[in-house]
JSON list of C-alpha atoms and ligand atoms in Angstrom, two decimals:
[
{"chain": "A", "resi": 16, "resn": "MET", "atom": "CA", "xyz": [91.88, 105.36, 87.90]},
{"chain": "A", "resi": 17, "resn": "PRO", "atom": "CA", "xyz": [91.50, 105.88, 91.67]},
{"chain": "A", "resi": 18, "resn": "SER", "atom": "CA", "xyz": [94.43, 107.49, 93.45]},
{"chain": "A", "resi": 19, "resn": "MET", "atom": "CA", "xyz": [96.68, 105.14, 95.36]},
{"chain": "A", "resi": 20, "resn": "THR", "atom": "CA", "xyz": [97.94, 105.55, 98.89]},
{"chain": "A", "resi": 21, "resn": "LEU", "atom": "CA", "xyz": [101.26, 104.39, 100.26]},
{"chain": "A", "resi": 22, "resn": "ARG", "atom": "CA", "xyz": [100.67, 102.37, 103.42]},
{"chain": "A", "resi": 23, "resn": "ASN", "atom": "CA", "xyz": [102.96, 102.11, 106.41]},
{"chain": "A", "resi": 24, "resn": "ILE", "atom": "CA", "xyz": [104.83, 98.77, 106.53]},
{"chain": "A", "resi": 25, "resn": "LEU", "atom": "CA", "xyz": [104.96, 97.14, 109.97]},
{"chain": "A", "resi": 26, "resn": "ILE", "atom": "CA", "xyz": [108.37, 96.04, 111.20]},
{"chain": "A", "resi": 27, "resn": "HIS", "atom": "CA", "xyz": [108.94, 92.82, 113.19]},
{"chain": "A", "resi": 28, "resn": "PRO", "atom": "CA", "xyz": [108.33, 92.31, 116.09]},
{"chain": "A", "resi": 29, "resn": "ASP", "atom": "CA", "xyz": [104.66, 93.28, 115.93]},
{"chain": "A", "resi": 30, "resn": "PRO", "atom": "CA", "xyz": [101.74, 91.17, 117.23]},
{"chain": "A", "resi": 31, "resn": "ARG", "atom": "CA", "xyz": [99.84, 91.74, 113.95]},
{"chain": "A", "resi": 32, "resn": "LEU", "atom": "CA", "xyz": [102.58, 89.87, 112.06]},
{"chain": "A", "resi": 33, "resn": "LYS", "atom": "CA", "xyz": [101.96, 86.77, 114.19]},
{"chain": "A", "resi": 34, "resn": "LYS", "atom": "CA", "xyz": [98.20, 86.39, 113.66]},
{"chain": "A", "resi": 35, "resn": "VAL", "atom": "CA", "xyz": [96.17, 84.19, 111.32]},
{"chain": "A", "resi": 36, "resn": "CYS", "atom": "CA", "xyz": [94.26, 86.42, 108.87]},
{"chain": "A", "resi": 37, "resn": "GLU", "atom": "CA", "xyz": [90.56, 86.23, 107.99]},
{"chain": "A", "resi": 38, "resn": "PRO", "atom": "CA", "xyz": [89.35, 85.25, 104.51]},
{"chain": "A", "resi": 39, "resn": "VAL", "atom": "CA", "xyz": [88.13, 88.04, 102.21]},
{"chain": "A", "resi": 40, "resn": "THR", "atom": "CA", "xyz": [84.34, 87.60, 101.95]},
{"chain": "A", "resi": 41, "resn": "ASP", "atom": "CA", "xyz": [83.68, 90.00, 99.08]},
{"chain": "A", "resi": 42, "resn": "VAL", "atom": "CA", "xyz": [86.06, 91.19, 96.34]},
{"chain": "A", "resi": 43, "resn": "ASP", "atom": "CA", "xyz": [84.58, 94.68, 96.12]},
{"chain": "A", "resi": 44, "resn": "ALA", "atom": "CA", "xyz": [85.87, 98.19, 95.37]},
{"chain": "A", "resi": 45, "resn": "ASN", "atom": "CA", "xyz": [87.44, 98.41, 98.83]},
{"chain": "A", "resi": 46, "resn": "ILE", "atom": "CA", "xyz": [89.47, 95.27, 98.22]},
{"chain": "A", "resi": 47, "resn": "ARG", "atom": "CA", "xyz": [90.54, 96.50, 94.76]},
{"chain": "A", "resi": 48, "resn": "LYS", "atom": "CA", "xyz": [91.66, 99.81, 96.33]},
{"chain": "A", "resi": 49, "resn": "LEU", "atom": "CA", "xyz": [93.53, 97.84, 99.01]},
{"chain": "A", "resi": 50, "resn": "ALA", "atom": "CA", "xyz": [95.26, 95.74, 96.30]},
{"chain": "A", "resi": 51, "resn": "ASP", "atom": "CA", "xyz": [96.27, 98.90, 94.39]},
{"chain": "A", "resi": 52, "resn": "ASP", "atom": "CA", "xyz": [97.65, 100.46, 97.58]},
{"chain": "A", "resi": 53, "resn": "MET", "atom": "CA", "xyz": [99.55, 97.25, 98.39]},
{"chain": "A", "resi": 54, "resn": "LEU", "atom": "CA", "xyz": [101.14, 97.14, 94.91]},
{"chain": "A", "resi": 55, "resn": "GLU", "atom": "CA", "xyz": [102.07, 100.83, 95.12]},
{"chain": "A", "resi": 56, "resn": "THR", "atom": "CA", "xyz": [103.55, 100.32, 98.59]},
{"chain": "A", "resi": 57, "resn": "MET", "atom": "CA", "xyz": [105.48, 97.22, 97.42]},
{"chain": "A", "resi": 58, "resn": "TYR", "atom": "CA", "xyz": [106.95, 98.99, 94.34]},
{"chain": "A", "resi": 59, "resn": "ASP", "atom": "CA", "xyz": [107.85, 102.02, 96.44]},
{"chain": "A", "resi": 60, "resn": "ALA", "atom": "CA", "xyz": [109.66, 99.95, 99.12]},
{"chain": "A", "resi": 61, "resn": "PRO", "atom": "CA", "xyz": [110.90, 98.31, 96.78]},
{"chain": "A", "resi": 62, "resn": "GLY", "atom": "CA", "xyz": [110.03, 94.64, 97.22]},
{"chain": "A", "resi": 63, "resn": "VAL", "atom": "CA", "xyz": [108.73, 91.62, 95.27]},
{"chain": "A", "resi": 64, "resn": "GLY", "atom": "CA", "xyz": [105.84, 90.79, 97.60]},
{"chain": "A", "resi": 65, "resn": "LEU", "atom": "CA", "xyz": [103.62, 92.29, 100.29]},
{"chain": "A", "resi": 66, "resn": "ALA", "atom": "CA", "xyz": [100.89, 90.69, 102.42]},
{"chain": "A", "resi": 67, "resn": "GLY", "atom": "CA", "xyz": [97.89, 92.30, 104.14]},
{"chain": "A", "resi": 68, "resn": "PRO", "atom": "CA", "xyz": [99.12, 91.96, 107.74]},
{"chain": "A", "resi": 69, "resn": "GLN", "atom": "CA", "xyz": [102.35, 93.77, 106.81]},
{"chain": "A", "resi": 70, "resn": "ILE", "atom": "CA", "xyz": [100.26, 96.94, 106.51]},
{"chain": "A", "resi": 71, "resn": "GLY", "atom": "CA", "xyz": [98.02, 95.99, 109.45]},
{"chain": "A", "resi": 72, "resn": "VAL", "atom": "CA", "xyz": [95.16, 94.64, 107.29]},
{"chain": "A", "resi": 73, "resn": "MET", "atom": "CA", "xyz": [94.33, 91.22, 108.75]},
{"chain": "A", "resi": 74, "resn": "LYS", "atom": "CA", "xyz": [92.87, 89.77, 105.55]},
{"chain": "A", "resi": 75, "resn": "ARG", "atom": "CA", "xyz": [93.97, 86.89, 103.32]},
{"chain": "A", "resi": 76, "resn": "ILE", "atom": "CA", "xyz": [95.39, 88.92, 100.46]},
{"chain": "A", "resi": 77, "resn": "PHE", "atom": "CA", "xyz": [98.89, 89.44, 99.07]},
{"chain": "A", "resi": 78, "resn": "VAL", "atom": "CA", "xyz": [100.53, 90.95, 96.01]},
{"chain": "A", "resi": 79, "resn": "ILE", "atom": "CA", "xyz": [103.71, 89.97, 94.16]},
{"chain": "A", "resi": 80, "resn": "ASP", "atom": "CA", "xyz": [105.75, 91.12, 91.19]},
{"chain": "A", "resi": 81, "resn": "CYS", "atom": "CA", "xyz": [108.84, 89.04, 90.49]},
{"chain": "A", "resi": 82, "resn": "SER", "atom": "CA", "xyz": [109.50, 90.40, 86.98]},
{"chain": "A", "resi": 83, "resn": "GLY", "atom": "CA", "xyz": [112.77, 92.13, 87.96]},
{"chain": "A", "resi": 84, "resn": "GLU", "atom": "CA", "xyz": [114.02, 95.65, 87.29]},
{"chain": "A", "resi": 85, "resn": "ASN", "atom": "CA", "xyz": [114.35, 95.52, 83.52]},
{"chain": "A", "resi": 86, "resn": "ALA", "atom": "CA", "xyz": [111.31, 93.43, 82.64]},
{"chain": "A", "resi": 87, "resn": "THR", "atom": "CA", "xyz": [107.73, 94.41, 81.97]},
{"chain": "A", "resi": 88, "resn": "PRO", "atom": "CA", "xyz": [105.86, 94.73, 85.30]},
{"chain": "A", "resi": 89, "resn": "ASP", "atom": "CA", "xyz": [103.90, 91.61, 86.23]},
{"chain": "A", "resi": 90, "resn": "PRO", "atom": "CA", "xyz": [101.70, 92.55, 89.20]},
{"chain": "A", "resi": 91, "resn": "MET", "atom": "CA", "xyz": [99.62, 89.74, 90.70]},
{"chain": "A", "resi": 92, "resn": "VAL", "atom": "CA", "xyz": [96.94, 89.94, 93.38]},
{"chain": "A", "resi": 93, "resn": "LEU", "atom": "CA", "xyz": [96.11, 86.71, 95.25]},
{"chain": "A", "resi": 94, "resn": "ILE", "atom": "CA", "xyz": [93.02, 86.66, 97.48]},
{"chain": "A", "resi": 95, "resn": "ASN", "atom": "CA", "xyz": [92.19, 83.71, 99.77]},
{"chain": "A", "resi": 96, "resn": "PRO", "atom": "CA", "xyz": [95.10, 81.69, 98.30]},
{"chain": "A", "resi": 97, "resn": "LYS", "atom": "CA", "xyz": [95.37, 77.95, 98.99]},
{"chain": "A", "resi": 98, "resn": "VAL", "atom": "CA", "xyz": [98.14, 75.51, 98.04]},
{"chain": "A", "resi": 99, "resn": "THR", "atom": "CA", "xyz": [96.63, 72.83, 95.79]},
{"chain": "A", "resi": 100, "resn": "TRP", "atom": "CA", "xyz": [99.90, 71.06, 94.96]},
{"chain": "A", "resi": 101, "resn": "GLU", "atom": "CA", "xyz": [103.60, 71.33, 95.75]},
{"chain": "A", "resi": 102, "resn": "SER", "atom": "CA", "xyz": [106.64, 69.52, 94.36]},
{"chain": "A", "resi": 103, "resn": "GLU", "atom": "CA", "xyz": [108.75, 67.11, 96.37]},
{"chain": "A", "resi": 104, "resn": "GLU", "atom": "CA", "xyz": [111.82, 68.83, 94.94]},
{"chain": "A", "resi": 105, "resn": "GLU", "atom": "CA", "xyz": [113.00, 71.72, 97.04]},
{"chain": "A", "resi": 106, "resn": "ASN", "atom": "CA", "xyz": [114.85, 74.93, 96.38]},
{"chain": "A", "resi": 107, "resn": "THR", "atom": "CA", "xyz": [116.85, 77.19, 98.67]},
{"chain": "A", "resi": 108, "resn": "TYR", "atom": "CA", "xyz": [116.72, 80.97, 98.20]},
{"chain": "A", "resi": 109, "resn": "GLU", "atom": "CA", "xyz": [118.10, 83.86, 100.22]},
{"chain": "A", "resi": 110, "resn": "GLU", "atom": "CA", "xyz": [114.87, 85.38, 101.47]},
{"chain": "A", "resi": 111, "resn": "GLY", "atom": "CA", "xyz": [114.22, 88.86, 102.72]},
{"chain": "A", "resi": 112, "resn": "CYS", "atom": "CA", "xyz": [111.09, 90.62, 103.95]},
{"chain": "A", "resi": 113, "resn": "LEU", "atom": "CA", "xyz": [109.91, 94.22, 103.94]},
{"chain": "A", "resi": 114, "resn": "SER", "atom": "CA", "xyz": [108.95, 93.72, 107.61]},
{"chain": "A", "resi": 115, "resn": "ILE", "atom": "CA", "xyz": [112.50, 92.55, 108.44]},
{"chain": "A", "resi": 116, "resn": "PRO", "atom": "CA", "xyz": [114.62, 95.05, 106.49]},
{"chain": "A", "resi": 117, "resn": "GLU", "atom": "CA", "xyz": [118.19, 94.32, 105.37]},
{"chain": "A", "resi": 118, "resn": "ILE", "atom": "CA", "xyz": [118.18, 90.73, 106.64]},
{"chain": "A", "resi": 119, "resn": "TYR", "atom": "CA", "xyz": [118.68, 87.93, 104.10]},
{"chain": "A", "resi": 120, "resn": "GLU", "atom": "CA", "xyz": [118.85, 84.24, 105.05]},
{"chain": "A", "resi": 121, "resn": "PRO", "atom": "CA", "xyz": [118.54, 81.00, 103.07]},
{"chain": "A", "resi": 122, "resn": "VAL", "atom": "CA", "xyz": [115.18, 79.21, 103.38]},
{"chain": "A", "resi": 123, "resn": "THR", "atom": "CA", "xyz": [114.33, 75.85, 101.79]},
{"chain": "A", "resi": 124, "resn": "ARG", "atom": "CA", "xyz": [110.84, 75.38, 100.32]},
{"chain": "A", "resi": 125, "resn": "PRO", "atom": "CA", "xyz": [109.16, 73.28, 97.60]},
{"chain": "A", "resi": 126, "resn": "GLU", "atom": "CA", "xyz": [110.58, 74.25, 94.20]},
{"chain": "A", "resi": 127, "resn": "LEU", "atom": "CA", "xyz": [107.16, 74.36, 92.49]},
{"chain": "A", "resi": 128, "resn": "VAL", "atom": "CA", "xyz": [103.80, 75.19, 93.98]},
{"chain": "A", "resi": 129, "resn": "ARG", "atom": "CA", "xyz": [100.29, 75.48, 92.61]},
{"chain": "A", "resi": 130, "resn": "MET", "atom": "CA", "xyz": [97.81, 77.82, 94.28]},
{"chain": "A", "resi": 131, "resn": "SER", "atom": "CA", "xyz": [94.12, 78.50, 93.83]},
{"chain": "A", "resi": 132, "resn": "TYR", "atom": "CA", "xyz": [92.94, 82.01, 94.64]},
{"chain": "A", "resi": 133, "resn": "LEU", "atom": "CA", "xyz": [90.64, 84.85, 93.61]},
{"chain": "A", "resi": 134, "resn": "ASP", "atom": "CA", "xyz": [92.14, 87.59, 91.45]},
{"chain": "A", "resi": 135, "resn": "ALA", "atom": "CA", "xyz": [91.41, 91.34, 91.84]},
{"chain": "A", "resi": 136, "resn": "ASP", "atom": "CA", "xyz": [88.19, 90.86, 89.81]},
{"chain": "A", "resi": 137, "resn": "GLY", "atom": "CA", "xyz": [87.02, 88.13, 92.19]},
{"chain": "A", "resi": 138, "resn": "LYS", "atom": "CA", "xyz": [87.54, 85.44, 89.53]},
{"chain": "A", "resi": 139, "resn": "PRO", "atom": "CA", "xyz": [88.80, 82.01, 90.68]},
{"chain": "A", "resi": 140, "resn": "GLN", "atom": "CA", "xyz": [92.28, 81.23, 89.32]},
{"chain": "A", "resi": 141, "resn": "GLU", "atom": "CA", "xyz": [94.81, 78.45, 89.65]},
{"chain": "A", "resi": 142, "resn": "THR", "atom": "CA", "xyz": [98.46, 79.10, 88.82]},
{"chain": "A", "resi": 143, "resn": "GLU", "atom": "CA", "xyz": [101.66, 77.08, 89.03]},
{"chain": "A", "resi": 144, "resn": "PHE", "atom": "CA", "xyz": [104.61, 79.08, 90.32]},
{"chain": "A", "resi": 145, "resn": "ASP", "atom": "CA", "xyz": [108.30, 78.28, 89.83]},
{"chain": "A", "resi": 146, "resn": "ALA", "atom": "CA", "xyz": [111.68, 79.82, 90.65]},
{"chain": "A", "resi": 147, "resn": "LEU", "atom": "CA", "xyz": [111.55, 83.13, 92.54]},
{"chain": "A", "resi": 148, "resn": "ARG", "atom": "CA", "xyz": [107.76, 83.31, 92.13]},
{"chain": "A", "resi": 149, "resn": "ALA", "atom": "CA", "xyz": [107.34, 79.98, 93.96]},
{"chain": "A", "resi": 150, "resn": "THR", "atom": "CA", "xyz": [109.40, 81.27, 96.87]},
{"chain": "A", "resi": 151, "resn": "ALA", "atom": "CA", "xyz": [107.55, 84.59, 96.89]},
{"chain": "A", "resi": 152, "resn": "VAL", "atom": "CA", "xyz": [104.02, 83.12, 96.98]},
{"chain": "A", "resi": 153, "resn": "GLN", "atom": "CA", "xyz": [104.95, 80.65, 99.72]},
{"chain": "A", "resi": 154, "resn": "HIS", "atom": "CA", "xyz": [106.62, 83.41, 101.76]},
{"chain": "A", "resi": 155, "resn": "GLU", "atom": "CA", "xyz": [103.56, 85.66, 101.35]},
{"chain": "A", "resi": 156, "resn": "LEU", "atom": "CA", "xyz": [101.07, 82.89, 102.13]},
{"chain": "A", "resi": 157, "resn": "ASP", "atom": "CA", "xyz": [103.01, 82.28, 105.36]},
{"chain": "A", "resi": 158, "resn": "HIS", "atom": "CA", "xyz": [102.37, 85.92, 106.32]},
{"chain": "A", "resi": 159, "resn": "LEU", "atom": "CA", "xyz": [98.62, 85.25, 106.20]},
{"chain": "A", "resi": 160, "resn": "ASP", "atom": "CA", "xyz": [99.14, 82.53, 108.83]},
{"chain": "A", "resi": 161, "resn": "GLY", "atom": "CA", "xyz": [101.37, 84.63, 111.08]},
{"chain": "A", "resi": 162, "resn": "VAL", "atom": "CA", "xyz": [104.58, 82.93, 109.93]},
{"chain": "A", "resi": 163, "resn": "LEU", "atom": "CA", "xyz": [107.76, 84.88, 109.07]},
{"chain": "A", "resi": 164, "resn": "PHE", "atom": "CA", "xyz": [110.76, 83.53, 107.14]},
{"chain": "A", "resi": 165, "resn": "ILE", "atom": "CA", "xyz": [112.89, 83.87, 110.27]},
{"chain": "A", "resi": 166, "resn": "ASP", "atom": "CA", "xyz": [110.66, 81.22, 111.88]},
{"chain": "A", "resi": 167, "resn": "TYR", "atom": "CA", "xyz": [112.54, 78.70, 109.67]},
{"chain": "A", "resi": 168, "resn": "LEU", "atom": "CA", "xyz": [115.90, 79.72, 111.18]},
{"chain": "A", "resi": 169, "resn": "SER", "atom": "CA", "xyz": [117.49, 78.55, 114.42]},
{"chain": "A", "resi": 170, "resn": "LYS", "atom": "CA", "xyz": [116.13, 79.97, 117.67]},
{"chain": "A", "resi": 171, "resn": "MET", "atom": "CA", "xyz": [119.43, 81.74, 118.26]},
{"chain": "A", "resi": 172, "resn": "LYS", "atom": "CA", "xyz": [119.54, 83.38, 114.84]},
{"chain": "A", "resi": 173, "resn": "ARG", "atom": "CA", "xyz": [115.89, 84.45, 115.15]},
{"chain": "A", "resi": 174, "resn": "ALA", "atom": "CA", "xyz": [116.57, 86.02, 118.56]},
{"chain": "A", "resi": 175, "resn": "MET", "atom": "CA", "xyz": [119.58, 87.93, 117.14]},
{"chain": "A", "resi": 176, "resn": "ILE", "atom": "CA", "xyz": [117.50, 89.26, 114.23]},
{"chain": "A", "resi": 177, "resn": "THR", "atom": "CA", "xyz": [114.63, 90.24, 116.53]},
{"chain": "A", "resi": 178, "resn": "THR", "atom": "CA", "xyz": [117.03, 92.20, 118.76]},
{"chain": "A", "resi": 179, "resn": "LYS", "atom": "CA", "xyz": [118.38, 93.98, 115.67]},
{"chain": "A", "resi": 180, "resn": "MET", "atom": "CA", "xyz": [114.86, 94.87, 114.50]},
{"chain": "A", "resi": 181, "resn": "LYS", "atom": "CA", "xyz": [113.90, 96.24, 117.94]},
{"chain": "A", "resi": 182, "resn": "LYS", "atom": "CA", "xyz": [116.94, 98.50, 117.72]},
{"chain": "A", "resi": 183, "resn": "LEU", "atom": "CA", "xyz": [116.03, 99.58, 114.19]},
{"chain": "A", "resi": 184, "resn": "LYS", "atom": "CA", "xyz": [112.49, 100.44, 115.27]},
{"chain": "A", "resi": 185, "resn": "LYS", "atom": "CA", "xyz": [113.81, 102.59, 118.13]},
{"chain": "A", "resi": 186, "resn": "GLU", "atom": "CA", "xyz": [116.18, 104.41, 115.76]},
{"chain": "A", "resi": 187, "resn": "ARG", "atom": "CA", "xyz": [113.38, 105.05, 113.25]},
{"chain": "A", "resi": 188, "resn": "ALA", "atom": "CA", "xyz": [111.06, 106.31, 116.01]},
{"chain": "A", "resi": 189, "resn": "ARG", "atom": "CA", "xyz": [113.75, 108.79, 117.07]},
{"chain": "A", "resi": 190, "resn": "ALA", "atom": "CA", "xyz": [114.49, 110.01, 113.52]},
{"chain": "B", "resi": 21, "resn": "NI", "atom": "NI1", "xyz": [107.71, 89.08, 104.02]}
]
């Protein structure tokens, strides 16, 4: 098994978090190493999802694991994901993001979503996601299009959070 590397997670605001990512053209050893690093970085944080741009890799790839602390790990790698169906029913969850630490706000999204994607072996897959997993995959797919969960909040709230994050970044740079 190749050794894994923890990657640095970008904190909002950062121009790389606002860009549309490029499709992965080839699921090769480099992409598998990237996926392993992303999972390792996500578990270390800890978080339930991490997208390429959050570590400065502008490619359409994200990882999730929504199994919870006491369950068997359930790592998933989604490459070039596309929504193929979503429910009319919606769900509201308190969302957070590793690029916006310690901020949690309710966001409403479709309750169920189906996505097609390539897995870490480059095989085409289609999976229906519900509950927390549905929220996680939609949140992560947004990252690949330069959208953050705070973009669903009011302008005022978003500005307050951005100010807080700028302060946090300054503090961390000093530490
Ligand atoms: Ni996020």
